[in-house]
mmCIF file of C-alpha atoms in Angstrom:
data_model
loop_
_atom_site.group_PDB
_atom_site.id
_atom_site.type_symbol
_atom_site.label_atom_id
_atom_site.label_comp_id
_atom_site.label_asym_id
_atom_site.label_seq_id
_atom_site.Cartn_x
_atom_site.Cartn_y
_atom_site.Cartn_z
ATOM 1 C CA MET F 1 -19.168 -1.113 14.751
ATOM 2 C CA GLY F 2 -17.193 2.095 15.291
ATOM 3 C CA TYR F 3 -15.508 1.156 11.636
ATOM 4 C CA SER F 4 -19.288 0.914 10.088
ATOM 5 C CA ALA F 5 -20.156 3.962 12.014
ATOM 6 C CA ILE F 6 -17.546 6.056 10.604
ATOM 7 C CA LYS F 7 -18.028 5.124 7.177
ATOM 8 C CA TYR F 8 -21.872 5.223 7.224
ATOM 9 C CA ALA F 9 -21.581 8.751 8.242
ATOM 10 C CA ASP F 10 -19.381 9.726 5.243
ATOM 11 C CA LEU F 11 -21.215 8.005 3.093
ATOM 12 C CA LYS F 12 -24.440 9.318 3.869
ATOM 13 C CA GLN F 13 -23.604 12.957 3.074
ATOM 14 C CA ASN F 14 -24.879 14.541 0.395
ATOM 15 C CA LYS F 15 -21.349 15.639 -1.628
ATOM 16 C CA GLN F 16 -22.734 18.603 -2.627
ATOM 17 C CA SER F 17 -23.094 19.728 1.200
ATOM 18 C CA ASN F 18 -20.914 20.760 3.841
ATOM 19 C CA TYR F 19 -19.269 18.059 6.087
ATOM 20 C CA GLU F 20 -19.394 18.306 9.883
ATOM 21 C CA PHE F 21 -17.682 15.199 12.024
ATOM 22 C CA SER F 22 -19.472 14.021 15.066
ATOM 23 C CA PHE F 23 -19.063 11.047 17.062
ATOM 24 C CA ASP F 24 -21.990 12.089 19.014
ATOM 25 C CA ARG F 25 -24.041 11.899 15.915
ATOM 26 C CA MET F 26 -22.380 9.034 14.444
ATOM 27 C CA LEU F 27 -23.126 6.557 17.516
ATOM 28 C CA ASP F 28 -26.723 8.160 18.380
ATOM 29 C CA LEU F 29 -28.671 4.979 18.671
ATOM 30 C CA LYS F 30 -31.649 6.612 17.131
ATOM 31 C CA GLY F 31 -32.200 8.013 13.614
ATOM 32 C CA ASN F 32 -29.719 7.360 10.306
ATOM 33 C CA THR F 33 -26.966 6.200 11.633
ATOM 34 C CA ALA F 34 -25.007 3.038 10.894
ATOM 35 C CA VAL F 35 -25.932 1.637 14.651
ATOM 36 C CA TYR F 36 -29.433 2.153 14.086
ATOM 37 C CA LEU F 37 -29.138 -0.048 10.941
ATOM 38 C CA GLN F 38 -26.854 -2.434 12.578
ATOM 39 C CA TYR F 39 -29.541 -2.971 14.947
ATOM 40 C CA ALA F 40 -32.211 -3.475 12.517
ATOM 41 C CA HIS F 41 -30.007 -6.088 11.387
ATOM 42 C CA ALA F 42 -29.768 -7.818 14.085
ATOM 43 C CA ARG F 43 -33.084 -7.906 15.019
ATOM 44 C CA VAL F 44 -33.978 -9.454 11.601
ATOM 45 C CA CYS F 45 -31.442 -12.101 12.238
ATOM 46 C CA SER F 46 -32.741 -12.659 15.678
ATOM 47 C CA ILE F 47 -36.518 -13.025 14.771
ATOM 48 C CA LEU F 48 -35.014 -15.239 12.218
ATOM 49 C CA SER F 49 -32.892 -17.371 14.912
ATOM 50 C CA LYS F 50 -36.067 -17.883 17.178
ATOM 51 C CA ALA F 51 -38.348 -18.820 14.407
ATOM 52 C CA LYS F 52 -35.546 -21.904 13.895
ATOM 53 C CA ALA F 53 -35.546 -22.387 17.096
ATOM 54 C CA ALA F 54 -39.294 -22.777 17.839
ATOM 55 C CA ASN F 55 -39.983 -24.882 14.892
ATOM 56 C CA GLY F 56 -36.882 -27.149 14.801
ATOM 57 C CA GLU F 57 -33.045 -26.941 13.023
ATOM 58 C CA GLY F 58 -34.463 -28.226 9.600
ATOM 59 C CA TYR F 59 -37.347 -25.437 9.827
ATOM 60 C CA THR F 60 -38.922 -24.330 6.368
ATOM 61 C CA VAL F 61 -41.299 -22.341 5.404
ATOM 62 C CA ASP F 62 -44.697 -23.464 3.998
ATOM 63 C CA ALA F 63 -46.204 -20.201 3.007
ATOM 64 C CA GLY F 64 -48.386 -20.340 -0.241
ATOM 65 C CA GLY F 65 -46.534 -17.118 -0.571
ATOM 66 C CA ILE F 66 -46.872 -13.787 1.164
ATOM 67 C CA LYS F 67 -50.409 -12.401 2.583
ATOM 68 C CA VAL F 68 -50.540 -8.571 3.643
ATOM 69 C CA THR F 69 -52.562 -8.259 6.503
ATOM 70 C CA CYS F 70 -51.244 -4.990 7.766
ATOM 71 C CA ASP F 71 -50.297 -1.643 6.232
ATOM 72 C CA SER F 72 -46.886 -1.984 8.058
ATOM 73 C CA GLU F 73 -46.332 -5.194 5.602
ATOM 74 C CA ARG F 74 -47.527 -3.702 2.803
ATOM 75 C CA ALA F 75 -44.866 -0.664 3.009
ATOM 76 C CA LEU F 76 -42.086 -2.510 4.161
ATOM 77 C CA LEU F 77 -42.601 -4.513 0.915
ATOM 78 C CA ALA F 78 -42.893 -1.579 -1.471
ATOM 79 C CA THR F 79 -39.666 -0.567 -0.229
ATOM 80 C CA ILE F 80 -37.881 -3.831 -0.587
ATOM 81 C CA CYS F 81 -39.066 -3.706 -4.254
ATOM 82 C CA GLN F 82 -37.612 -0.052 -4.511
ATOM 83 C CA PHE F 83 -34.418 -1.383 -4.052
ATOM 84 C CA PRO F 84 -33.164 -2.150 -7.679
ATOM 85 C CA GLU F 85 -33.974 1.650 -8.573
ATOM 86 C CA ALA F 86 -32.508 2.984 -5.132
ATOM 87 C CA LEU F 87 -29.212 1.233 -6.684
ATOM 88 C CA GLU F 88 -29.499 2.103 -10.058
ATOM 89 C CA SER F 89 -29.760 6.091 -8.843
ATOM 90 C CA ALA F 90 -26.748 5.813 -6.415
ATOM 91 C CA ILE F 91 -24.638 4.300 -9.623
ATOM 92 C CA GLU F 92 -25.883 6.899 -12.309
ATOM 93 C CA ASP F 93 -25.017 9.971 -10.314
ATOM 94 C CA LEU F 94 -22.493 8.346 -8.146
ATOM 95 C CA ALA F 95 -23.979 9.002 -5.190
ATOM 96 C CA PRO F 96 -23.603 6.492 -2.002
ATOM 97 C CA ASN F 97 -25.875 8.739 0.170
ATOM 98 C CA ARG F 98 -28.973 7.787 -1.886
ATOM 99 C CA LEU F 99 -28.213 3.854 -1.173
ATOM 100 C CA CYS F 100 -27.923 5.042 2.405
ATOM 101 C CA ASP F 101 -31.113 7.033 2.304
ATOM 102 C CA TYR F 102 -32.796 3.954 0.972
ATOM 103 C CA LEU F 103 -31.041 2.004 3.056
ATOM 104 C CA TYR F 104 -32.437 3.712 5.815
ATOM 105 C CA THR F 105 -35.870 3.975 4.736
ATOM 106 C CA LEU F 106 -36.169 0.089 4.704
ATOM 107 C CA THR F 107 -34.865 -0.163 8.505
ATOM 108 C CA SER F 108 -37.328 2.330 9.300
ATOM 109 C CA LYS F 109 -40.635 0.347 7.654
ATOM 110 C CA PHE F 110 -39.007 -3.121 8.904
ATOM 111 C CA THR F 111 -39.427 -1.011 12.523
ATOM 112 C CA ASP F 112 -42.525 -0.448 12.176
ATOM 113 C CA PHE F 113 -43.168 -3.473 10.542
ATOM 114 C CA TYR F 114 -41.276 -5.342 13.968
ATOM 115 C CA GLY F 115 -43.475 -3.038 16.246
ATOM 116 C CA GLU F 116 -47.177 -3.303 14.921
ATOM 117 C CA CYS F 117 -47.269 -7.192 13.598
ATOM 118 C CA GLN F 118 -46.029 -10.389 15.605
ATOM 119 C CA VAL F 119 -43.993 -12.964 13.076
ATOM 120 C CA ILE F 120 -43.286 -15.710 15.546
ATOM 121 C CA GLY F 121 -46.418 -17.803 16.730
ATOM 122 C CA SER F 122 -49.038 -15.482 14.281
ATOM 123 C CA GLU F 123 -51.257 -16.537 11.699
ATOM 124 C CA GLU F 124 -49.164 -15.005 9.217
ATOM 125 C CA GLU F 125 -45.859 -16.512 10.472
ATOM 126 C CA GLY F 126 -45.162 -18.305 7.169
ATOM 127 C CA SER F 127 -45.673 -15.246 5.285
ATOM 128 C CA ARG F 128 -44.108 -12.793 7.647
ATOM 129 C CA ILE F 129 -41.056 -14.809 8.079
ATOM 130 C CA LEU F 130 -40.824 -14.718 4.347
ATOM 131 C CA ILE F 131 -40.810 -10.824 4.466
ATOM 132 C CA CYS F 132 -38.357 -10.991 7.142
ATOM 133 C CA GLU F 133 -35.864 -13.096 4.857
ATOM 134 C CA ALA F 134 -36.583 -10.362 1.909
ATOM 135 C CA THR F 135 -35.880 -7.919 4.500
ATOM 136 C CA LEU F 136 -32.531 -9.330 5.553
ATOM 137 C CA LYS F 137 -31.167 -10.073 1.991
ATOM 138 C CA VAL F 138 -31.811 -6.787 1.270
ATOM 139 C CA ILE F 139 -29.993 -5.106 4.174
ATOM 140 C CA LYS F 140 -27.166 -7.390 3.973
ATOM 141 C CA LYS F 141 -26.598 -6.368 0.158
ATOM 142 C CA CYS F 142 -26.718 -2.782 0.650
ATOM 143 C CA PHE F 143 -23.975 -3.373 3.528
ATOM 144 C CA HIS F 144 -22.067 -5.325 1.352
ATOM 145 C CA LEU F 145 -22.306 -2.090 -1.130
ATOM 146 C CA LEU F 146 -21.470 -0.065 1.314
ATOM 147 C CA GLY F 147 -18.646 -1.843 2.638
ATOM 148 C CA MET F 148 -20.083 -2.608 6.198
ATOM 149 C CA GLU F 149 -19.751 -5.717 7.790
ATOM 150 C CA PRO F 150 -23.368 -6.743 9.239
ATOM 151 C CA LEU F 151 -22.992 -7.738 12.881
ATOM 152 C CA ASP F 152 -25.514 -10.567 13.425
ATOM 153 C CA ARG F 153 -26.088 -9.497 17.431
#
């Protein structure tokens, strides 16, 4: 966790601005920090693990696709769809801070979704599990691109 916190704090800085090294800010549980991102990642993993446990090990989602029923789902899905543009922007300008900003936005939208929408046991469980799986894939891809090791717990 410590390595990821330092690495993320370094990469999220705009290369044009002054750099301030602060362990307190790097390890803050709230805000644009690796700790916050790792917590969001662990939360998604936990939801998917509980869904598997509640429905049996061979559980697969029997969903007719994703059904959007609330604003936080729509906002999260819109953010997931912005991943290619965020990545392209970061690569074109050699600005990893843009990918960091995107990842923070994604995890914030997931936190909003998680706070507003019940996943396991809801009528929309299949759809919401698909949303969680898509979120997890993008978070993991961002972590990989930033050189961070995702923590499942």
